[in-house]
Structure formats: structure tokens, C-alpha cells
mmCIF file of C-alpha atoms in Angstrom:
data_model
loop_
_atom_site.group_PDB
_atom_site.id
_atom_site.type_symbol
_atom_site.label_atom_id
_atom_site.label_comp_id
_atom_site.label_asym_id
_atom_site.label_seq_id
_atom_site.Cartn_x
_atom_site.Cartn_y
_atom_site.Cartn_z
ATOM 1 C CA UNK W 1 -19.298 4.661 9.287
ATOM 2 C CA UNK W 2 -19.650 1.529 7.305
ATOM 3 C CA UNK W 3 -17.689 1.170 4.206
ATOM 4 C CA UNK W 4 -18.746 2.733 1.226
ATOM 5 C CA UNK W 5 -17.197 2.821 -2.081
ATOM 6 C CA UNK W 6 -16.763 5.308 -5.236
ATOM 7 C CA UNK W 7 -18.528 4.534 -8.676
ATOM 8 C CA UNK W 8 -15.807 3.289 -11.075
ATOM 9 C CA UNK W 9 -14.979 5.777 -13.583
ATOM 10 C CA UNK W 10 -13.987 4.729 -16.788
ATOM 11 C CA UNK W 11 -11.574 6.557 -18.582
ATOM 12 C CA UNK W 12 -11.776 9.122 -21.214
ATOM 13 C CA UNK W 13 -12.030 8.905 -24.735
ATOM 14 C CA UNK W 14 -8.341 9.917 -26.183
ATOM 15 C CA UNK W 15 -9.131 11.797 -29.615
ATOM 16 C CA UNK W 16 -7.071 12.697 -32.477
ATOM 17 C CA UNK W 17 -5.238 16.029 -32.251
ATOM 18 C CA UNK W 18 -6.372 18.758 -34.307
ATOM 19 C CA UNK W 19 -3.775 18.060 -37.580
ATOM 20 C CA UNK W 20 -2.400 21.608 -38.609
ATOM 21 C CA UNK W 21 -0.089 20.349 -41.066
ATOM 22 C CA UNK W 22 2.238 17.410 -42.685
ATOM 23 C CA UNK W 23 4.444 17.691 -39.582
ATOM 24 C CA UNK W 24 1.100 17.552 -37.661
ATOM 25 C CA UNK W 25 0.117 14.061 -38.959
ATOM 26 C CA UNK W 26 3.748 12.626 -38.996
ATOM 27 C CA UNK W 27 3.885 13.272 -35.235
ATOM 28 C CA UNK W 28 0.430 11.588 -34.976
ATOM 29 C CA UNK W 29 1.032 8.800 -36.493
ATOM 30 C CA UNK W 30 3.899 8.272 -35.145
ATOM 31 C CA UNK W 31 2.772 8.493 -31.606
ATOM 32 C CA UNK W 32 -0.105 6.305 -32.922
ATOM 33 C CA UNK W 33 2.449 3.381 -34.203
ATOM 34 C CA UNK W 34 3.984 3.277 -30.602
ATOM 35 C CA UNK W 35 1.078 2.860 -28.842
ATOM 36 C CA UNK W 36 0.283 -0.208 -31.479
ATOM 37 C CA UNK W 37 3.759 -1.251 -30.779
ATOM 38 C CA UNK W 38 3.519 -1.358 -26.661
ATOM 39 C CA UNK W 39 0.101 -2.509 -26.941
ATOM 40 C CA UNK W 40 2.082 -5.910 -28.834
ATOM 41 C CA UNK W 41 3.899 -6.301 -26.334
ATOM 42 C CA UNK W 42 2.258 -5.657 -23.506
ATOM 43 C CA UNK W 43 -0.410 -8.704 -25.039
ATOM 44 C CA UNK W 44 2.614 -10.288 -25.950
ATOM 45 C CA UNK W 45 4.456 -10.397 -22.202
ATOM 46 C CA UNK W 46 1.242 -11.406 -20.818
ATOM 47 C CA UNK W 47 1.781 -14.751 -18.803
ATOM 48 C CA UNK W 48 5.570 -14.241 -19.045
ATOM 49 C CA UNK W 49 6.373 -12.022 -16.911
ATOM 50 C CA UNK W 50 8.736 -13.711 -14.445
ATOM 51 C CA UNK W 51 10.405 -15.618 -17.459
ATOM 52 C CA UNK W 52 11.111 -11.491 -18.792
ATOM 53 C CA UNK W 53 12.122 -10.491 -15.596
ATOM 54 C CA UNK W 54 14.781 -13.013 -14.727
ATOM 55 C CA UNK W 55 15.866 -12.488 -18.264
ATOM 56 C CA UNK W 56 16.473 -8.839 -17.986
ATOM 57 C CA UNK W 57 18.613 -9.048 -14.851
ATOM 58 C CA UNK W 58 15.541 -9.622 -11.675
ATOM 59 C CA UNK W 59 16.782 -12.856 -9.884
ATOM 60 C CA UNK W 60 14.418 -15.108 -9.324
ATOM 61 C CA UNK W 61 14.367 -14.677 -5.387
ATOM 62 C CA UNK W 62 12.614 -11.685 -6.024
ATOM 63 C CA UNK W 63 9.975 -13.213 -8.243
ATOM 64 C CA UNK W 64 8.568 -15.941 -5.276
ATOM 65 C CA UNK W 65 5.384 -14.965 -5.268
ATOM 66 C CA UNK W 66 5.584 -14.018 -1.144
ATOM 67 C CA UNK W 67 7.114 -11.190 0.808
ATOM 68 C CA UNK W 68 10.597 -10.772 0.956
ATOM 69 C CA UNK W 69 13.294 -8.451 -0.165
ATOM 70 C CA UNK W 70 12.712 -5.573 -2.589
ATOM 71 C CA UNK W 71 15.026 -5.570 -5.335
ATOM 72 C CA UNK W 72 14.802 -1.261 -5.909
ATOM 73 C CA UNK W 73 15.020 -0.011 -2.215
ATOM 74 C CA UNK W 74 16.308 -2.903 -0.960
ATOM 75 C CA UNK W 75 13.833 -3.123 2.218
ATOM 76 C CA UNK W 76 13.799 -6.599 3.516
ATOM 77 C CA UNK W 77 10.029 -7.522 3.675
ATOM 78 C CA UNK W 78 8.202 -5.351 2.328
ATOM 79 C CA UNK W 79 8.159 -6.583 -1.352
ATOM 80 C CA UNK W 80 5.966 -8.710 -3.108
ATOM 81 C CA UNK W 81 5.780 -10.388 -7.030
ATOM 82 C CA UNK W 82 2.207 -11.466 -7.188
ATOM 83 C CA UNK W 83 1.515 -11.699 -11.569
ATOM 84 C CA UNK W 84 -1.814 -10.749 -10.978
ATOM 85 C CA UNK W 85 -3.616 -11.287 -14.857
ATOM 86 C CA UNK W 86 -0.390 -12.287 -16.286
ATOM 87 C CA UNK W 87 0.708 -8.538 -15.771
ATOM 88 C CA UNK W 88 3.342 -8.631 -13.781
ATOM 89 C CA UNK W 89 2.009 -7.235 -10.889
ATOM 90 C CA UNK W 90 4.414 -6.831 -7.545
ATOM 91 C CA UNK W 91 3.815 -4.501 -4.975
ATOM 92 C CA UNK W 92 6.052 -2.894 -1.831
ATOM 93 C CA UNK W 93 5.490 -0.859 1.125
ATOM 94 C CA UNK W 94 8.376 1.890 0.058
ATOM 95 C CA UNK W 95 8.202 2.028 -3.521
ATOM 96 C CA UNK W 96 4.982 1.876 -4.304
ATOM 97 C CA UNK W 97 3.144 -0.955 -6.690
ATOM 98 C CA UNK W 98 2.790 -1.170 -11.140
ATOM 99 C CA UNK W 99 3.173 -4.101 -13.739
ATOM 100 C CA UNK W 100 6.060 -5.784 -15.413
ATOM 101 C CA UNK W 101 7.188 -3.023 -17.336
ATOM 102 C CA UNK W 102 7.001 -0.965 -14.223
ATOM 103 C CA UNK W 103 9.384 -3.040 -12.356
ATOM 104 C CA UNK W 104 11.888 -3.038 -15.097
ATOM 105 C CA UNK W 105 12.173 0.604 -15.146
ATOM 106 C CA UNK W 106 12.448 0.806 -11.641
ATOM 107 C CA UNK W 107 14.809 -1.477 -11.389
ATOM 108 C CA UNK W 108 16.904 -0.506 -14.494
ATOM 109 C CA UNK W 109 16.494 2.936 -14.221
ATOM 110 C CA UNK W 110 15.233 3.026 -18.599
ATOM 111 C CA UNK W 111 12.269 4.858 -19.589
ATOM 112 C CA UNK W 112 9.840 3.053 -21.171
ATOM 113 C CA UNK W 113 10.639 2.612 -24.577
ATOM 114 C CA UNK W 114 13.676 1.019 -23.572
ATOM 115 C CA UNK W 115 12.218 -1.259 -21.204
ATOM 116 C CA UNK W 116 9.914 -2.122 -24.406
ATOM 117 C CA UNK W 117 12.853 -2.330 -26.664
ATOM 118 C CA UNK W 118 14.572 -5.085 -23.961
ATOM 119 C CA UNK W 119 10.787 -7.049 -23.344
ATOM 120 C CA UNK W 120 10.780 -7.484 -27.012
ATOM 121 C CA UNK W 121 14.345 -8.672 -27.393
ATOM 122 C CA UNK W 122 13.667 -11.452 -25.125
ATOM 123 C CA UNK W 123 10.192 -12.331 -25.458
ATOM 124 C CA UNK W 124 9.642 -14.680 -27.911
ATOM 125 C CA UNK W 125 12.432 -17.049 -26.285
ATOM 126 C CA UNK W 126 10.503 -16.916 -22.824
ATOM 127 C CA UNK W 127 7.214 -19.509 -22.630
ATOM 128 C CA UNK W 128 4.638 -18.241 -21.247
ATOM 129 C CA UNK W 129 2.517 -19.550 -17.950
ATOM 130 C CA UNK W 130 -0.375 -19.905 -16.499
ATOM 131 C CA UNK W 131 -2.125 -16.501 -15.467
ATOM 132 C CA UNK W 132 -4.147 -16.267 -12.708
ATOM 133 C CA UNK W 133 -6.819 -13.885 -12.524
ATOM 134 C CA UNK W 134 -7.363 -11.132 -10.269
ATOM 135 C CA UNK W 135 -10.477 -11.002 -8.380
ATOM 136 C CA UNK W 136 -13.049 -9.033 -10.014
ATOM 137 C CA UNK W 137 -14.292 -5.252 -8.087
ATOM 138 C CA UNK W 138 -17.044 -6.759 -6.668
ATOM 139 C CA UNK W 139 -16.158 -9.625 -5.319
ATOM 140 C CA UNK W 140 -13.078 -7.666 -3.524
ATOM 141 C CA UNK W 141 -16.112 -4.978 -2.408
ATOM 142 C CA UNK W 142 -18.435 -8.607 -1.127
ATOM 143 C CA UNK W 143 -15.132 -9.656 0.375
ATOM 144 C CA UNK W 144 -14.502 -6.331 2.617
ATOM 145 C CA UNK W 145 -17.985 -6.000 3.773
ATOM 146 C CA UNK W 146 -17.915 -9.761 4.791
ATOM 147 C CA UNK W 147 -14.996 -9.831 7.342
ATOM 148 C CA UNK W 148 -16.089 -6.231 8.340
ATOM 149 C CA UNK W 149 -19.231 -7.638 8.959
ATOM 150 C CA UNK W 150 -18.696 -10.582 10.760
ATOM 151 C CA UNK W 151 -16.352 -8.126 13.176
ATOM 152 C CA UNK W 152 -17.770 -6.947 16.483
ATOM 153 C CA UNK W 153 -16.642 -4.063 18.816
ATOM 154 C CA UNK W 154 -13.545 -4.040 21.008
ATOM 155 C CA UNK W 155 -14.072 -5.304 24.204
ATOM 156 C CA UNK W 156 -12.019 -5.438 27.255
ATOM 157 C CA UNK W 157 -9.857 -7.948 27.427
ATOM 158 C CA UNK W 158 -10.608 -9.364 23.577
ATOM 159 C CA UNK W 159 -7.495 -10.443 22.495
ATOM 160 C CA UNK W 160 -7.101 -6.631 20.288
ATOM 161 C CA UNK W 161 -7.473 -5.012 23.246
ATOM 162 C CA UNK W 162 -5.020 -6.820 24.962
ATOM 163 C CA UNK W 163 -2.560 -6.459 21.988
ATOM 164 C CA UNK W 164 -2.877 -2.586 21.843
ATOM 165 C CA UNK W 165 -2.762 -2.015 25.671
ATOM 166 C CA UNK W 166 0.250 -4.130 26.106
ATOM 167 C CA UNK W 167 1.702 -2.174 23.089
ATOM 168 C CA UNK W 168 0.294 1.330 23.784
ATOM 169 C CA UNK W 169 -1.705 1.946 26.674
ATOM 170 C CA UNK W 170 -4.360 2.674 25.482
ATOM 171 C CA UNK W 171 -7.807 1.404 27.590
ATOM 172 C CA UNK W 172 -10.687 2.006 24.414
ATOM 173 C CA UNK W 173 -9.934 1.046 21.121
ATOM 174 C CA UNK W 174 -11.010 3.568 18.293
ATOM 175 C CA UNK W 175 -14.617 2.962 16.378
ATOM 176 C CA UNK W 176 -12.492 2.379 13.136
ATOM 177 C CA UNK W 177 -10.607 -0.799 14.504
ATOM 178 C CA UNK W 178 -12.486 -4.330 15.216
ATOM 179 C CA UNK W 179 -11.777 -7.826 16.692
ATOM 180 C CA UNK W 180 -12.665 -10.501 14.168
ATOM 181 C CA UNK W 181 -12.483 -13.682 16.161
ATOM 182 C CA UNK W 182 -11.835 -16.037 13.778
ATOM 183 C CA UNK W 183 -10.365 -15.256 10.532
ATOM 184 C CA UNK W 184 -8.973 -16.901 8.153
ATOM 185 C CA UNK W 185 -4.183 -16.777 7.399
ATOM 186 C CA UNK W 186 -3.453 -18.064 3.517
ATOM 187 C CA UNK W 187 0.400 -18.113 2.711
ATOM 188 C CA UNK W 188 1.290 -16.305 -0.309
ATOM 189 C CA UNK W 189 2.106 -19.313 -2.065
ATOM 190 C CA UNK W 190 -1.836 -20.019 -1.113
ATOM 191 C CA UNK W 191 -1.452 -22.539 2.194
ATOM 192 C CA UNK W 192 -4.312 -22.446 4.151
ATOM 193 C CA UNK W 193 -2.870 -21.762 7.785
ATOM 194 C CA UNK W 194 -6.042 -21.910 9.914
ATOM 195 C CA UNK W 195 -7.789 -19.247 11.079
ATOM 196 C CA UNK W 196 -6.670 -16.813 14.270
ATOM 197 C CA UNK W 197 -8.367 -13.569 16.309
ATOM 198 C CA UNK W 198 -7.184 -10.399 14.584
ATOM 199 C CA UNK W 199 -6.741 -7.116 14.402
ATOM 200 C CA UNK W 200 -9.371 -5.098 11.916
ATOM 201 C CA UNK W 201 -8.218 -1.358 10.741
ATOM 202 C CA UNK W 202 -10.324 0.220 8.637
ATOM 203 C CA UNK W 203 -8.601 2.765 5.806
ATOM 204 C CA UNK W 204 -10.220 5.371 4.009
ATOM 205 C CA UNK W 205 -9.920 7.453 1.286
ATOM 206 C CA UNK W 206 -9.681 11.432 2.101
ATOM 207 C CA UNK W 207 -13.657 11.735 1.265
ATOM 208 C CA UNK W 208 -13.873 9.367 4.137
ATOM 209 C CA UNK W 209 -14.685 6.577 1.824
ATOM 210 C CA UNK W 210 -13.565 3.189 3.500
ATOM 211 C CA UNK W 211 -11.612 1.346 0.459
ATOM 212 C CA UNK W 212 -9.941 -1.091 2.438
ATOM 213 C CA UNK W 213 -9.437 -3.160 5.611
ATOM 214 C CA UNK W 214 -5.417 -3.944 7.352
ATOM 215 C CA UNK W 215 -5.518 -7.202 9.232
ATOM 216 C CA UNK W 216 -2.743 -7.684 11.833
ATOM 217 C CA UNK W 217 -3.336 -11.822 12.950
ATOM 218 C CA UNK W 218 -3.009 -12.008 16.527
ATOM 219 C CA UNK W 219 -3.081 -15.459 19.456
ATOM 220 C CA UNK W 220 -5.873 -15.396 21.907
ATOM 221 C CA UNK W 221 -3.612 -14.505 24.491
ATOM 222 C CA UNK W 222 -2.775 -10.740 22.252
ATOM 223 C CA UNK W 223 0.179 -11.594 20.236
ATOM 224 C CA UNK W 224 1.134 -11.573 17.390
ATOM 225 C CA UNK W 225 0.079 -15.113 15.573
ATOM 226 C CA UNK W 226 3.147 -17.678 14.869
ATOM 227 C CA UNK W 227 2.643 -16.525 10.991
ATOM 228 C CA UNK W 228 5.281 -15.529 7.843
ATOM 229 C CA UNK W 229 3.747 -12.343 7.923
ATOM 230 C CA UNK W 230 1.277 -11.098 10.762
ATOM 231 C CA UNK W 231 0.064 -8.141 9.081
ATOM 232 C CA UNK W 232 -1.533 -8.133 5.933
ATOM 233 C CA UNK W 233 -4.071 -5.351 3.244
ATOM 234 C CA UNK W 234 -6.821 -6.873 1.752
ATOM 235 C CA UNK W 235 -7.030 -5.953 -1.762
ATOM 236 C CA UNK W 236 -9.884 -2.671 -2.568
ATOM 237 C CA UNK W 237 -9.702 0.286 -3.759
ATOM 238 C CA UNK W 238 -6.629 2.729 -4.580
ATOM 239 C CA UNK W 239 -4.683 3.246 -1.182
ATOM 240 C CA UNK W 240 -3.012 6.636 -1.680
ATOM 241 C CA UNK W 241 -3.673 9.265 -0.024
ATOM 242 C CA UNK W 242 -6.130 6.743 2.615
ATOM 243 C CA UNK W 243 -4.931 6.268 6.489
ATOM 244 C CA UNK W 244 -7.214 4.851 9.867
ATOM 245 C CA UNK W 245 -8.896 7.487 11.164
ATOM 246 C CA UNK W 246 -7.732 7.083 14.951
ATOM 247 C CA UNK W 247 -9.453 9.831 16.496
ATOM 248 C CA UNK W 248 -11.772 12.747 15.302
ATOM 249 C CA UNK W 249 -9.412 15.447 13.019
ATOM 250 C CA UNK W 250 -8.658 18.747 15.322
ATOM 251 C CA UNK W 251 -6.784 22.361 13.833
ATOM 252 C CA UNK W 252 -3.848 19.980 14.842
ATOM 253 C CA UNK W 253 -2.710 15.991 13.351
ATOM 254 C CA UNK W 254 -0.156 13.744 13.559
ATOM 255 C CA UNK W 255 -0.019 11.111 11.402
ATOM 256 C CA UNK W 256 2.393 7.873 11.713
ATOM 257 C CA UNK W 257 3.440 5.024 10.278
ATOM 258 C CA UNK W 258 1.700 2.155 11.920
ATOM 259 C CA UNK W 259 -1.954 2.164 13.896
ATOM 260 C CA UNK W 260 0.115 0.819 17.163
ATOM 261 C CA UNK W 261 3.389 3.925 16.412
ATOM 262 C CA UNK W 262 0.002 6.208 15.823
ATOM 263 C CA UNK W 263 -2.017 5.280 19.131
ATOM 264 C CA UNK W 264 1.675 5.467 21.191
ATOM 265 C CA UNK W 265 2.599 9.090 19.727
ATOM 266 C CA UNK W 266 -1.038 10.357 20.276
ATOM 267 C CA UNK W 267 -0.601 9.297 24.288
ATOM 268 C CA UNK W 268 3.205 10.655 23.984
ATOM 269 C CA UNK W 269 2.314 13.829 22.358
ATOM 270 C CA UNK W 270 -0.763 14.654 23.687
ATOM 271 C CA UNK W 271 -2.606 14.837 20.016
ATOM 272 C CA UNK W 272 -4.578 12.726 17.429
ATOM 273 C CA UNK W 273 -2.886 11.078 15.285
ATOM 274 C CA UNK W 274 -3.870 8.825 12.325
ATOM 275 C CA UNK W 275 -1.981 6.070 11.159
ATOM 276 C CA UNK W 276 -1.272 5.462 6.970
ATOM 277 C CA UNK W 277 0.013 1.940 7.822
ATOM 278 C CA UNK W 278 3.687 1.818 5.732
ATOM 279 C CA UNK W 279 6.377 4.072 4.531
ATOM 280 C CA UNK W 280 4.814 4.659 1.440
ATOM 281 C CA UNK W 281 1.457 5.761 2.133
ATOM 282 C CA UNK W 282 2.627 8.250 4.608
ATOM 283 C CA UNK W 283 5.102 10.267 2.341
ATOM 284 C CA UNK W 284 1.668 10.033 -0.146
ATOM 285 C CA UNK W 285 -0.893 10.923 2.483
ATOM 286 C CA UNK W 286 -3.541 13.962 3.107
ATOM 287 C CA UNK W 287 -4.088 16.071 6.412
ATOM 288 C CA UNK W 288 -8.040 17.227 6.195
ATOM 289 C CA UNK W 289 -9.225 20.285 5.501
ATOM 290 C CA UNK W 290 -8.729 23.090 7.899
ATOM 291 C CA UNK W 291 -5.697 21.145 10.264
ATOM 292 C CA UNK W 292 -3.216 24.200 10.498
ATOM 293 C CA UNK W 293 -0.488 21.800 12.157
ATOM 294 C CA UNK W 294 0.635 18.224 11.285
ATOM 295 C CA UNK W 295 3.358 16.312 13.773
ATOM 296 C CA UNK W 296 4.918 13.733 11.826
ATOM 297 C CA UNK W 297 5.669 10.644 13.912
ATOM 298 C CA UNK W 298 8.016 8.965 12.161
ATOM 299 C CA UNK W 299 10.151 5.419 12.741
ATOM 300 C CA UNK W 300 13.902 5.515 12.955
ATOM 301 C CA UNK W 301 14.788 2.898 10.618
ATOM 302 C CA UNK W 302 17.897 1.804 10.149
ATOM 303 C CA UNK W 303 17.641 2.184 6.181
ATOM 304 C CA UNK W 304 16.332 5.476 6.777
ATOM 305 C CA UNK W 305 13.562 4.270 4.920
ATOM 306 C CA UNK W 306 11.106 6.307 8.396
ATOM 307 C CA UNK W 307 12.902 9.084 8.589
ATOM 308 C CA UNK W 308 12.949 9.207 4.394
ATOM 309 C CA UNK W 309 9.163 9.309 3.940
ATOM 310 C CA UNK W 310 8.884 11.180 7.507
ATOM 311 C CA UNK W 311 10.577 14.718 5.561
ATOM 312 C CA UNK W 312 9.228 13.894 2.572
ATOM 313 C CA UNK W 313 5.673 14.178 3.808
ATOM 314 C CA UNK W 314 6.588 17.374 6.156
ATOM 315 C CA UNK W 315 8.587 18.716 3.069
ATOM 316 C CA UNK W 316 5.110 18.681 0.364
ATOM 317 C CA UNK W 317 3.455 19.819 3.774
ATOM 318 C CA UNK W 318 5.701 22.743 4.642
ATOM 319 C CA UNK W 319 4.945 24.019 0.583
ATOM 320 C CA UNK W 320 1.618 24.011 0.896
ATOM 321 C CA UNK W 321 1.280 26.259 3.338
ATOM 322 C CA UNK W 322 0.916 24.005 7.134
ATOM 323 C CA UNK W 323 3.063 24.308 9.885
ATOM 324 C CA UNK W 324 4.591 20.497 10.548
ATOM 325 C CA UNK W 325 6.731 18.757 13.097
ATOM 326 C CA UNK W 326 8.371 16.032 12.854
ATOM 327 C CA UNK W 327 9.646 13.627 15.406
ATOM 328 C CA UNK W 328 11.965 10.771 15.442
ATOM 329 C CA UNK W 329 12.736 8.844 18.082
ATOM 330 C CA UNK W 330 16.457 8.688 19.688
ATOM 331 C CA UNK W 331 16.944 5.205 19.311
ATOM 332 C CA UNK W 332 17.948 2.982 15.777
ATOM 333 C CA UNK W 333 15.460 0.374 14.669
ATOM 334 C CA UNK W 334 12.798 2.303 17.447
ATOM 335 C CA UNK W 335 9.070 3.837 16.011
ATOM 336 C CA UNK W 336 7.312 5.147 19.291
ATOM 337 C CA UNK W 337 5.570 2.405 20.044
ATOM 338 C CA UNK W 338 9.033 0.491 21.090
ATOM 339 C CA UNK W 339 9.613 3.412 23.256
ATOM 340 C CA UNK W 340 7.077 3.197 25.715
ATOM 341 C CA UNK W 341 3.469 5.568 26.587
ATOM 342 C CA UNK W 342 5.250 8.068 28.631
ATOM 343 C CA UNK W 343 4.290 11.889 26.856
ATOM 344 C CA UNK W 344 6.795 14.180 25.854
ATOM 345 C CA UNK W 345 8.243 16.988 28.709
#
């Protein structure tokens, strides 16, 4: 199945609530006034978020437009501040994503109103900077389709086959993993670092629609490319509940963070395993209809990120009536791909 995309739906029109008396009118007017105030604050903050956040206590080292430590969860290389459209946008593999208000709220533990008042207090002192426009939806879809079309099936001996065989022991790659012979790599600061072979993995939503592509940059020998962040996700549709479908579903299915981890876990535990690609996506994942038992092949992270995501997912699935088994490697800092390809005894 190729890339397909859902239609963009407009937001429903907000209607004025029915008015039954003076108090109801007062409440509606107050909410309307707060809404206008929020819009004014958001409009004034556009293009100023790096300065606003720094003025309110977020260190400049977190706002450098490249992968680095997360100011909220403490992860060492999972956070990126990109400030698209001047809205203070950011992404973290563990914490999720949002705009400048969300970052400030998470960082400080504030409600929105308190965050908005704090922004009002510093906004006039922060000069507006250049606004980097986010790519349009049409351009994102075009870029995804072009990259996928320029790729081909993984063949024995190519860089993707070598990489996966060395890491997981598999002999044949799943259909949603493909080989791109020469994919351009740009660093977070926009610097062009050349072209590399790459492994492409299609992330699908629960309905099976392609939403974006995960890229792993490689060398011709099948090692990770010598670039700052060899694994990247292309801009695309919303990632919530998406996963790389590495096998056909059955009554029992597994889920893991990384692609290599999922393939290795599938061989070890003898069940089909999909890849969420991150801890944040793993804990939000939804199994296909008809699944009765879920194996969660979690990572043993030193900071407990992988374990926490696995058990958050397990608790939610249990509450929905599914049987759940959680498997975590016994060695700290390891995932199932790190432990080799032998099956569980």
C-alpha cells in the first residue's frame, strides 16, 4: 500500500451558548474577553518566543534549533526547538510537541492563564525576530511521495539489508521498509551535509493511511552515517497512535520503540512486532481491532524513559480488557536488538 492521506477537516464553528439570565451573560462575556486576550497575547508573541522563553527561565541552550537535551524530561538528545511560523514550536520524543505556551506551561507547571500573564509581563521588552514559515500541507505530501517513489525494495546485500541483518538477523525486510540510494541530509541548522544511503520506514495511522516516513541514514557498508542525528522523521500528518507495521496482525501482536528492536523482539519472542519509533508514540499506540494479547518489548533506559512508556501503555491496554505482557531486557541501557537475535527459551 502506498502513501495515502486523510482530508483535512476544518474545525467546527464555535457557537454562543444559550443565555438564560444575567449571570449566564456575564460568564459568556468573561470567557469571550479571555479568548480575545489570549489571541492578542499569542499574536504579539509570534516571532518573539526565543526571547520570551529565555526571559522566563528557559535556558538558551535549549533553544538552539537542533537536537539536544529536553528542559522538561531531561532526555539528552530527544528535544528540538524549531519555532515554526514564529510560534515557539518544539518536539520531544518523550514529552510530545507543542507551541511556546505549551513549552512554558510544561517547564513551569503553570496553567494557561498564568503562562499568558507571564508572557504579557515580558513581551514588550523582547524584540521580534525573523519568522520561519512552516511548509504547507501540500508541500509536505509532495516531499513524502517523492522520497518514497525514489526508493526501492530492500535487496540482499544493499546497505539497508546489511544494516538490518547485522542488527537483527533478518534475511528479508518487511514491505513498509525500503531502500533509498541517495538521500540528502541537512543538519538542524540547515547545513547541507551531503547525500547518504537511507532506510525508509512508513508510519501508518490506525486506519492504515501513511502519515510520514522515518529515515535512518547509512553508509554503503550498512553502518549508521557519520551525521549528528542519523535517525529522523519527515514532516507529515499527526503522529499520534502511528506505527511502522513490520508484520501482518494476528490475535497476538507486539509493539516496541525502535525498528531494529521490534524486528529483534519478533525473532526472540516469535510474535509479529510493530515499531512506534519513540517512547512517546509507544505509550499512545493503539492495537488493531481483533487483537487479544499485546507483547510490549520495552527498552531498559538508564533514565527509565523506555520502562515508563511500556508500563503506561500496559496499564491503558489492561483497562481496555486486553491481555498484556511486558518484556524489558535485564541489562541497563539495552534494548532487544542490543541483546542479539536468540529466541526466548
